[in-house]
Coordinates of C-alpha atoms in Angstrom, one line a residue:
M1 CA 58.7 -22.4 35.9
A2 CA 55.7 -23.3 37.9
L3 CA 54.1 -21.5 41.4
P4 CA 54.6 -23.0 43.9
A5 CA 51.4 -25.1 45.5
P6 CA 50.3 -23.3 48.7
P7 CA 51.8 -25.3 51.4
L8 CA 47.8 -27.8 52.9
V9 CA 47.5 -27.8 57.0
A10 CA 49.0 -30.8 58.6
P11 CA 46.8 -33.6 58.8
T12 CA 47.5 -34.3 62.3
L13 CA 45.1 -32.0 63.4
H14 CA 42.4 -34.1 61.9
S15 CA 41.3 -37.7 62.1
P16 CA 42.3 -40.0 59.9
A17 CA 38.8 -40.8 58.5
T18 CA 38.5 -37.0 57.9
A19 CA 41.9 -35.8 57.1
P20 CA 41.2 -35.8 53.2
A21 CA 37.9 -34.4 52.8
V22 CA 39.5 -31.6 55.6
L23 CA 42.8 -31.2 53.5
L24 CA 40.9 -31.0 50.2
R25 CA 38.4 -28.4 51.2
R26 CA 41.8 -26.4 52.6
H27 CA 43.7 -27.1 49.3
V28 CA 40.6 -25.9 47.1
A29 CA 40.6 -22.7 49.2
A30 CA 44.1 -22.0 49.4
S31 CA 44.4 -22.6 45.8
L32 CA 42.3 -20.4 45.1
S33 CA 43.2 -17.9 47.4
F34 CA 46.8 -17.8 46.1
R35 CA 45.1 -17.8 42.6
C36 CA 43.4 -14.1 43.4
R37 CA 47.2 -12.8 44.8
R38 CA 48.8 -13.9 41.6
R39 CA 46.0 -12.8 39.2
W40 CA 45.9 -9.2 40.8
Q41 CA 49.6 -9.0 40.3
C42 CA 48.9 -9.6 36.4
S43 CA 46.2 -8.1 35.9
A44 CA 47.8 -4.7 35.9
A45 CA 48.3 -4.6 32.3
T46 CA 45.7 -6.5 30.7
G47 CA 42.2 -7.0 32.8
R48 CA 41.4 -10.1 32.0
D49 CA 40.5 -13.2 33.2
G50 CA 42.8 -16.3 32.7
P51 CA 42.4 -19.4 33.1
G52 CA 41.6 -20.7 37.2
A53 CA 40.3 -17.4 37.6
P54 CA 37.9 -18.0 41.3
L55 CA 34.5 -18.9 40.9
A56 CA 33.6 -15.2 43.3
M57 CA 35.3 -13.5 40.0
R58 CA 34.5 -15.2 37.1
G59 CA 33.1 -12.7 34.3
A60 CA 34.2 -9.8 35.9
R61 CA 37.4 -7.7 34.8
W62 CA 39.8 -6.9 37.6
R63 CA 40.3 -3.7 39.2
R64 CA 42.7 -2.3 41.5
P65 CA 42.1 -2.3 45.1
A66 CA 41.6 0.6 47.1
A67 CA 44.7 -1.1 48.9
P68 CA 47.3 -3.2 47.6
T69 CA 46.3 -6.4 49.8
G70 CA 45.3 -8.9 47.0
G71 CA 42.0 -8.8 47.4
N72 CA 39.3 -8.1 45.2
G73 CA 38.0 -4.2 45.5
A74 CA 34.7 -3.7 44.4
G75 CA 36.1 -0.2 42.5
G76 CA 39.0 1.6 41.8
A77 CA 40.1 2.5 38.3
T78 CA 40.3 0.2 35.3
P79 CA 43.5 -1.0 35.1
T80 CA 45.8 0.5 32.2
A81 CA 49.1 0.2 30.2
A82 CA 50.5 2.1 32.8
G83 CA 51.4 -0.7 35.0
A84 CA 53.3 -2.0 32.3
A85 CA 55.2 0.9 32.1
A86 CA 56.0 0.5 35.5
G87 CA 57.8 -2.5 34.8
E88 CA 55.0 -5.5 35.4
A89 CA 55.3 -8.0 32.7
P90 CA 51.9 -8.3 31.4
Y91 CA 49.2 -11.5 31.8
R92 CA 49.2 -14.0 29.2
G93 CA 46.7 -16.1 30.6
S94 CA 47.0 -19.9 29.6
E95 CA 46.4 -19.4 25.6
G96 CA 49.3 -18.3 24.2
K97 CA 49.2 -17.8 19.8
G98 CA 48.3 -20.2 18.3
S99 CA 47.8 -22.3 21.3
L100 CA 44.0 -22.7 20.2
W101 CA 45.1 -24.3 16.9
T102 CA 46.7 -27.7 18.4
V103 CA 43.1 -27.3 20.8
L104 CA 40.4 -27.5 17.5
L105 CA 42.6 -30.0 15.8
A106 CA 42.8 -32.1 19.2
T107 CA 38.9 -32.1 19.0
A108 CA 39.0 -32.7 15.2
V109 CA 40.3 -35.8 15.4
A110 CA 38.2 -36.7 18.3
V111 CA 35.1 -36.4 17.1
C112 CA 36.2 -38.7 14.2
G113 CA 34.7 -41.5 16.5
S114 CA 31.7 -39.1 17.3
F115 CA 30.9 -39.2 13.5
V116 CA 31.7 -43.0 13.5
F117 CA 29.1 -43.4 16.2
G118 CA 26.3 -41.9 14.1
T119 CA 27.0 -43.7 10.8
C120 CA 26.7 -47.1 13.1
V121 CA 23.3 -45.7 14.5
G122 CA 21.9 -44.2 11.4
Y123 CA 23.2 -47.4 9.4
S124 CA 20.2 -49.6 10.3
A125 CA 17.4 -47.2 8.7
P126 CA 18.4 -47.1 5.1
A127 CA 20.2 -50.5 4.9
Q128 CA 17.1 -52.5 5.8
A129 CA 15.3 -52.8 2.7
G130 CA 18.7 -53.9 0.7
I131 CA 19.9 -56.4 4.1
V132 CA 16.5 -58.0 4.0
S133 CA 16.5 -58.5 0.2
D134 CA 20.1 -59.5 0.0
I135 CA 20.6 -62.2 3.0
G136 CA 17.1 -63.1 3.2
L137 CA 16.2 -61.8 6.8
S138 CA 13.1 -61.7 8.1
N139 CA 11.8 -58.6 9.6
S140 CA 12.0 -59.8 12.9
E141 CA 16.1 -60.9 12.5
Y142 CA 16.6 -57.6 11.6
G143 CA 15.0 -56.0 14.4
V144 CA 17.3 -58.3 16.5
F145 CA 20.4 -56.8 13.7
A146 CA 19.5 -53.5 14.4
S147 CA 18.8 -53.3 18.2
V148 CA 21.9 -55.7 19.0
L149 CA 24.3 -52.6 18.3
T150 CA 23.2 -51.8 22.4
I151 CA 24.0 -55.3 23.6
G152 CA 27.9 -54.2 21.9
A153 CA 27.4 -50.6 23.6
M154 CA 26.9 -51.8 27.2
I155 CA 29.6 -54.3 27.6
G156 CA 31.6 -51.3 26.0
A157 CA 30.2 -48.3 28.5
L158 CA 31.2 -50.8 31.3
T159 CA 34.9 -51.0 30.1
S160 CA 35.5 -48.1 28.8
G161 CA 36.1 -45.8 31.8
R162 CA 39.1 -47.9 33.2
L163 CA 40.6 -48.5 29.8
A164 CA 40.7 -44.3 29.6
D165 CA 42.1 -45.0 32.9
I166 CA 44.8 -47.6 32.5
L167 CA 45.0 -46.9 28.7
G168 CA 45.2 -43.3 28.7
R169 CA 42.7 -41.2 26.7
K170 CA 44.3 -41.8 23.0
M171 CA 45.3 -45.4 23.4
T172 CA 41.5 -46.2 24.3
M173 CA 40.4 -44.1 21.0
R174 CA 42.9 -45.5 19.1
F175 CA 41.9 -49.1 20.4
A176 CA 38.3 -48.5 19.7
A177 CA 38.7 -47.0 15.9
V178 CA 40.6 -50.9 15.3
V179 CA 37.2 -52.7 17.1
G180 CA 35.2 -50.6 14.7
I181 CA 37.2 -51.6 11.2
L182 CA 36.4 -54.7 12.1
G183 CA 32.5 -54.5 12.6
W184 CA 32.7 -52.8 9.5
L185 CA 34.4 -55.2 7.3
T186 CA 32.7 -58.3 9.3
V187 CA 29.3 -56.1 8.3
Y188 CA 30.7 -56.0 4.7
F189 CA 31.8 -59.4 4.3
A190 CA 28.6 -61.1 5.8
K191 CA 26.6 -63.8 4.2
D192 CA 23.8 -64.6 6.4
A193 CA 22.5 -63.0 9.7
M194 CA 25.0 -64.4 13.0
R195 CA 27.7 -62.7 10.8
L196 CA 25.5 -59.4 10.6
Y197 CA 25.0 -59.6 14.4
V198 CA 28.9 -60.0 15.6
G199 CA 29.8 -57.3 13.3
R200 CA 27.2 -55.1 14.7
I201 CA 27.9 -56.6 18.4
L202 CA 31.2 -54.7 17.5
L203 CA 30.5 -51.8 16.2
G204 CA 27.9 -51.4 19.3
Y205 CA 31.1 -51.8 21.7
C206 CA 33.0 -49.6 19.3
T207 CA 30.1 -47.0 20.1
G208 CA 30.0 -47.5 23.4
V209 CA 33.5 -46.7 24.8
L210 CA 33.5 -43.8 22.7
S211 CA 30.6 -42.0 23.7
Y212 CA 32.4 -42.0 26.9
V213 CA 36.0 -41.7 26.3
V214 CA 35.5 -38.4 23.5
P215 CA 33.5 -36.0 25.5
V216 CA 35.9 -36.3 28.6
F217 CA 39.4 -35.9 26.2
I218 CA 37.5 -32.8 24.6
S219 CA 36.6 -31.5 28.3
E220 CA 40.2 -32.5 30.1
I221 CA 41.9 -30.2 26.8
A222 CA 39.6 -27.6 26.2
P223 CA 40.3 -23.6 27.8
K224 CA 37.5 -23.0 30.0
E225 CA 35.8 -20.3 27.9
I226 CA 35.2 -22.7 25.3
R227 CA 34.9 -25.8 26.5
G228 CA 30.6 -26.4 26.5
G229 CA 30.8 -25.6 22.5
L230 CA 33.7 -27.8 21.7
A231 CA 32.1 -30.5 23.7
T232 CA 29.6 -29.9 22.4
S233 CA 30.8 -31.0 18.7
N234 CA 30.4 -34.6 19.8
Q235 CA 27.0 -34.1 19.6
L236 CA 27.3 -32.5 16.6
F237 CA 29.4 -35.2 14.6
I238 CA 27.3 -37.7 15.8
C239 CA 24.3 -36.1 14.3
S240 CA 26.5 -35.4 11.1
G241 CA 27.1 -39.3 10.8
C242 CA 23.9 -40.2 11.1
S243 CA 22.4 -37.8 8.4
A244 CA 25.3 -38.9 6.2
A245 CA 24.1 -42.5 6.6
Y246 CA 20.8 -41.4 6.0
I247 CA 21.7 -39.2 3.0
I248 CA 23.7 -41.4 1.3
G249 CA 22.3 -44.5 2.1
A250 CA 19.5 -43.7 0.2
L251 CA 22.1 -43.5 -2.9
L252 CA 24.0 -46.4 -1.9
P253 CA 23.5 -49.9 -1.6
W254 CA 24.1 -51.1 1.6
R255 CA 27.4 -52.8 1.1
S256 CA 29.0 -50.1 0.1
L257 CA 27.1 -47.7 2.6
V258 CA 30.2 -49.5 5.0
V259 CA 32.8 -46.9 4.0
V260 CA 31.1 -43.9 5.5
G261 CA 32.0 -46.0 8.8
L262 CA 35.1 -46.8 8.0
I263 CA 36.9 -43.8 6.3
P264 CA 36.3 -42.1 9.9
C265 CA 37.1 -45.0 11.6
A266 CA 40.5 -44.8 9.6
I267 CA 40.9 -40.6 10.1
L268 CA 40.8 -41.1 14.3
L269 CA 43.1 -44.2 14.0
V270 CA 46.0 -42.2 11.7
G271 CA 44.9 -38.7 13.5
L272 CA 45.6 -39.6 17.3
F273 CA 49.2 -39.7 15.7
F274 CA 49.6 -36.1 15.7
I275 CA 47.3 -34.9 18.5
P276 CA 49.1 -34.3 22.1
E277 CA 47.6 -36.6 25.1
S278 CA 45.0 -35.1 27.9
P279 CA 47.2 -33.7 30.3
R280 CA 44.6 -33.9 33.3
W281 CA 44.7 -37.8 32.4
L282 CA 49.2 -37.7 32.2
A283 CA 49.1 -35.9 35.7
N284 CA 47.2 -38.1 37.2
V285 CA 49.3 -41.2 36.1
G286 CA 52.9 -39.4 37.5
R287 CA 53.9 -38.7 34.1
E288 CA 55.3 -35.0 34.7
K289 CA 57.3 -34.2 31.8
E290 CA 54.7 -35.5 29.6
F291 CA 51.8 -33.6 31.3
T292 CA 54.1 -29.7 31.1
D293 CA 54.8 -31.2 27.5
S294 CA 51.0 -31.2 26.6
L295 CA 49.8 -28.6 28.4
Q296 CA 52.6 -26.1 27.2
K297 CA 51.1 -27.8 23.7
F298 CA 47.9 -27.0 24.1
R299 CA 47.8 -23.7 25.4
G300 CA 50.7 -22.3 23.1
K301 CA 54.5 -22.6 23.4
D302 CA 55.0 -18.5 24.8
S303 CA 51.8 -18.9 27.6
D304 CA 52.4 -19.1 30.7
I305 CA 51.3 -22.5 31.9
S306 CA 52.4 -22.6 35.7
E307 CA 49.0 -21.3 37.4
E308 CA 47.0 -24.1 35.2
A309 CA 49.3 -26.3 35.6
T310 CA 49.7 -25.8 39.7
E311 CA 45.9 -25.7 40.1
I312 CA 46.1 -29.1 38.1
K313 CA 48.5 -30.8 40.0
G314 CA 47.6 -29.6 43.4
Y315 CA 44.1 -30.4 42.4
I316 CA 45.2 -34.8 41.7
E317 CA 47.2 -34.3 45.2
S318 CA 45.1 -33.8 47.3
I319 CA 42.6 -36.1 45.8
S320 CA 45.8 -38.6 45.4
T321 CA 45.7 -39.2 49.6
L322 CA 42.0 -40.1 49.8
P323 CA 41.5 -44.0 49.4
K324 CA 40.9 -45.9 45.6
A325 CA 37.9 -45.4 44.5
R326 CA 35.3 -48.0 44.2
I327 CA 31.5 -48.9 42.8
Q328 CA 30.2 -48.3 46.5
D329 CA 32.1 -44.9 47.0
L330 CA 29.5 -43.7 44.0
F331 CA 26.6 -43.7 46.7
Q332 CA 28.8 -41.6 49.3
S333 CA 27.3 -37.7 50.3
K334 CA 30.2 -36.4 48.3
N335 CA 29.4 -38.2 45.7
I336 CA 25.6 -39.0 45.1
Y337 CA 24.6 -35.6 43.6
A338 CA 27.2 -35.8 40.8
V339 CA 25.8 -39.1 40.0
T340 CA 21.9 -38.6 40.5
V341 CA 22.5 -35.5 38.2
G342 CA 24.9 -37.5 35.3
V343 CA 23.0 -40.7 35.4
G344 CA 19.5 -38.3 35.8
L345 CA 20.1 -36.8 32.4
M346 CA 20.3 -39.7 31.1
I347 CA 17.5 -41.4 31.8
F348 CA 15.6 -38.3 30.6
Q349 CA 17.2 -38.1 27.4
Q350 CA 16.0 -41.8 26.4
L351 CA 13.0 -41.8 28.1
G352 CA 11.8 -38.7 26.1
G353 CA 12.5 -41.2 23.5
I354 CA 15.2 -40.1 21.0
N355 CA 16.0 -43.6 20.1
A356 CA 12.2 -44.7 19.1
L357 CA 12.2 -41.6 16.3
G358 CA 16.1 -42.8 15.5
F359 CA 15.7 -46.4 14.7
Y360 CA 12.4 -46.0 13.2
A361 CA 11.6 -42.7 12.0
S362 CA 11.0 -43.8 8.7
Y363 CA 8.0 -46.5 10.2
I364 CA 6.9 -43.3 11.9
F365 CA 6.5 -40.9 9.1
S366 CA 4.7 -43.9 7.2
S367 CA 2.6 -44.9 9.6
A368 CA 1.3 -41.6 10.0
G369 CA 0.8 -41.1 5.8
F370 CA 4.1 -39.5 5.2
S371 CA 6.5 -40.6 3.2
G372 CA 9.2 -42.0 5.2
K373 CA 12.6 -41.8 3.1
L374 CA 12.1 -37.6 2.3
G375 CA 11.0 -37.6 6.4
T376 CA 14.3 -38.5 7.0
T377 CA 16.7 -37.4 5.1
L378 CA 14.8 -33.9 6.3
I379 CA 15.8 -34.8 9.5
G380 CA 19.1 -35.2 8.7
I381 CA 19.7 -32.0 6.7
I382 CA 18.3 -30.1 9.6
Q383 CA 20.4 -31.8 12.3
I384 CA 23.3 -30.6 11.6
P385 CA 22.9 -27.0 11.5
I386 CA 20.4 -26.9 14.9
T387 CA 23.3 -28.8 16.4
L388 CA 25.9 -26.1 15.6
F389 CA 23.8 -23.5 16.4
G390 CA 23.5 -25.0 20.3
A391 CA 27.4 -25.2 19.8
L392 CA 27.4 -22.0 19.6
L393 CA 25.0 -21.0 22.3
M394 CA 26.7 -23.4 25.1
D395 CA 29.2 -21.0 26.4
R396 CA 27.0 -18.3 26.1
S397 CA 23.6 -19.3 27.4
G398 CA 25.2 -22.1 29.6
R399 CA 24.2 -25.3 30.0
R400 CA 21.0 -25.1 32.0
A401 CA 19.2 -22.8 29.8
L402 CA 19.7 -25.2 26.6
L403 CA 18.2 -28.0 29.2
L404 CA 15.5 -26.3 29.9
V405 CA 14.1 -24.9 26.2
S406 CA 15.5 -28.3 24.7
S407 CA 13.2 -30.4 27.1
S408 CA 10.0 -27.9 26.4
G409 CA 10.8 -27.9 22.6
T410 CA 10.6 -31.6 23.1
F411 CA 7.6 -32.1 24.9
L412 CA 5.7 -30.0 22.4
G413 CA 6.9 -31.7 19.7
C414 CA 6.1 -35.7 21.0
F415 CA 2.5 -34.1 22.0
L416 CA 2.1 -32.7 18.8
T417 CA 3.4 -36.3 17.0
G418 CA 0.7 -38.0 19.5
L419 CA -1.7 -35.7 18.5
S420 CA -1.3 -36.4 14.8
F421 CA -2.1 -40.2 15.8
Y422 CA -4.9 -39.4 17.8
C423 CA -6.3 -37.6 14.8
K424 CA -6.2 -40.0 12.6
A425 CA -7.4 -42.8 15.1
Q426 CA -10.3 -40.6 15.9
G427 CA -10.9 -39.6 11.8
L428 CA -10.1 -36.1 12.5
Y429 CA -8.7 -33.7 9.9
S430 CA -7.4 -36.5 8.3
Q431 CA -6.0 -34.3 5.8
L432 CA -4.2 -32.3 8.2
V433 CA -2.2 -35.5 10.0
P434 CA 1.0 -35.8 7.9
T435 CA 1.6 -32.3 8.4
L436 CA 1.0 -32.9 11.9
A437 CA 2.9 -35.4 12.3
L438 CA 5.7 -33.9 10.3
C439 CA 6.0 -31.0 12.1
G440 CA 6.5 -32.5 15.7
I441 CA 8.6 -35.0 15.0
L442 CA 10.7 -32.2 13.1
V443 CA 10.3 -29.7 16.2
Y444 CA 11.2 -32.5 18.8
Y445 CA 14.9 -33.5 16.4
A446 CA 15.9 -29.4 16.4
A447 CA 15.1 -29.4 19.9
Y448 CA 17.0 -32.5 21.4
S449 CA 19.6 -31.3 18.9
V450 CA 20.4 -28.0 20.7
G451 CA 20.1 -29.3 24.5
M452 CA 19.0 -32.8 25.1
G453 CA 21.2 -34.3 23.0
P454 CA 24.6 -32.6 23.8
V455 CA 24.2 -31.7 26.5
P456 CA 24.1 -34.9 29.2
W457 CA 27.2 -35.5 27.6
V458 CA 29.4 -32.6 28.4
I459 CA 27.9 -32.3 32.1
M460 CA 29.1 -35.8 32.2
S461 CA 32.6 -35.3 31.1
E462 CA 32.6 -32.1 33.5
I463 CA 30.6 -33.1 37.2
F464 CA 32.9 -36.0 37.8
S465 CA 36.3 -35.6 39.9
I466 CA 39.2 -37.3 37.7
D467 CA 39.3 -40.0 40.5
M468 CA 35.7 -41.1 40.0
K469 CA 35.5 -40.2 36.5
A470 CA 36.0 -43.7 35.3
I471 CA 33.7 -45.8 37.2
A472 CA 30.9 -42.6 37.0
G473 CA 31.3 -42.2 33.6
S474 CA 31.2 -46.0 33.0
L475 CA 27.9 -46.1 35.0
V476 CA 26.2 -43.2 33.3
T477 CA 27.2 -44.2 29.9
L478 CA 25.9 -48.0 30.4
V479 CA 22.6 -46.4 31.8
S480 CA 21.9 -44.3 28.4
W481 CA 22.8 -47.5 26.2
I482 CA 20.9 -49.5 28.8
G483 CA 18.0 -46.9 28.5
S484 CA 18.4 -47.0 24.5
F485 CA 18.0 -51.0 24.5
A486 CA 14.7 -50.6 26.6
I487 CA 12.8 -48.0 24.7
S488 CA 14.4 -49.1 21.3
Y489 CA 12.9 -52.4 22.0
S490 CA 9.9 -51.8 23.7
F491 CA 8.6 -49.0 20.8
N492 CA 6.8 -51.3 18.6
F493 CA 4.8 -53.4 21.9
L494 CA 4.3 -49.7 22.0
M495 CA 2.9 -48.2 19.2
D496 CA 0.9 -51.7 18.6
W497 CA -0.6 -50.2 22.3
N498 CA -1.6 -47.4 21.6
P499 CA 0.4 -44.9 19.1
A500 CA -0.8 -41.5 20.4
G501 CA -0.9 -42.7 23.6
T502 CA 3.2 -43.6 23.2
F503 CA 4.0 -40.1 22.0
F504 CA 2.3 -38.9 25.0
L505 CA 3.7 -40.5 27.6
F506 CA 7.4 -39.1 25.8
S507 CA 6.0 -36.1 26.3
A508 CA 5.2 -36.3 29.9
A509 CA 9.0 -37.6 30.3
S510 CA 9.8 -34.3 28.8
L511 CA 7.9 -32.2 31.2
V512 CA 9.6 -34.5 33.8
T513 CA 12.8 -33.0 32.2
V514 CA 11.8 -29.6 32.8
L515 CA 11.8 -30.2 36.6
F516 CA 13.9 -32.1 37.1
V517 CA 16.6 -29.8 35.4
A518 CA 15.1 -26.5 37.1
K519 CA 15.5 -28.2 40.6
L520 CA 19.0 -30.1 40.5
V521 CA 21.5 -29.5 37.6
P522 CA 24.4 -27.2 38.3
E523 CA 25.5 -24.6 35.5
T524 CA 29.2 -25.4 34.8
K525 CA 29.8 -22.8 32.0
G526 CA 32.7 -20.7 32.5
R527 CA 34.4 -22.8 35.2
T528 CA 37.6 -24.7 35.1
L529 CA 37.4 -28.8 36.0
E530 CA 38.4 -27.8 39.4
E531 CA 36.2 -25.1 40.0
I532 CA 33.6 -27.4 39.5
Q533 CA 34.9 -29.6 41.8
A534 CA 35.1 -27.6 44.1
S535 CA 31.5 -25.2 43.9
L536 CA 30.1 -28.8 44.3
K537 CA 31.8 -30.1 47.4
A538 CA 30.6 -26.5 48.6
S539 CA 27.2 -27.7 47.9
N540 CA 27.2 -30.8 49.3

């Protein structure tokens, strides 16, 4: 049976304009205090931190205080099994036996959408020769085919947050999978440029929706201790999809390569029937019984979910007193910090040049005198293990550390690539130019895959309150795709202007990213989504 939420202070003590904010702050404080008392009673048996541990106590084992006041004493003996012998029930936390498998299964199904994302992005590079030959497209027409994906993605980004709030996380992913299947089939049966464009726009819409809803769904179902690693699987499977398109595309004709995108769409569509809906979305729309059932499935049938359920419901009840979120609310003082962080990370992710390298990797290698096919294959090979390594580090080193290391690495990679083009233009060390370009691009991709690729999406899924998540998440996703279009469209013009200068500009953007992360980006490792909101409000 769920424990009752702590009582709220009567709102009549405050003016109507300030009552909701005061209620929310007091609820958070009361909820943390309540959990402190509850956790001390339970920790006598196990001494572990369960989900919902207060911010001040995160990562520390609980110790019995000198006097049983319910506080957290600095001294005292570590709890032992003596408490259990005295009749105290051991605390099981919110992760029961077998519960992790449900979370992993749901994550595995969701990231099929990420794989679709990757195949859509990676498809255009290996398919170029075949499409140009079979359909008879000019290079400029094929450039439209490659870049129109981002147009569809912008439309998808604009609608993704609202769809996810109205239809639910699962139904939104199901809808995106259907659109993706239609897009791939349209490309497969295309006989002219217009049908290719229509198929590519549908695929773009699919990726725009999935780029928002997949990381949000994963962050809402995952226990806080492993949320970062699981959320990073989103980027891991984007890279896997892109790598699969690169590698398999070297072996199959362009129509057969469509199957690489169709299969994960079908798996996503079928797999969603076997996993629960996000419990936080169910709580937000008032489906009480389904919320409890979903949370119980994700945490294990023998788990005590009362604390986590009380925390989630209490937070949602607190924000329900606030007015319905509007676009202009993004720029209020309570939200502007999170919006700045989310939008800023997406801007710097794109200014670092990732989509320029992604869409035109083969061209960049060829321009530097290296084999384009070999270079893209090497990118595909290194991306997956490096992204997996980043996923393992996400909940150990933290988000900020990965971002700082990653942006420093992308600076070095772009600088080396720019240096190779500078040497080529000046006729210096011509025999080293291809090797220097290869090293620079591989360093860039390795650094990007470990941090700047996955972490901005993880943080985007964590820092917005549930009432603002649809609007803010759509804005952040839209900014990402606008940046993708701007960089990929302008890249050819920049390369015609000055190849070395183009990569030096990307490296300068990475340096500014280091400063942005060091100054503004918060650490969200090891906190529940509700605790993150409490800390962000405290910092305002």
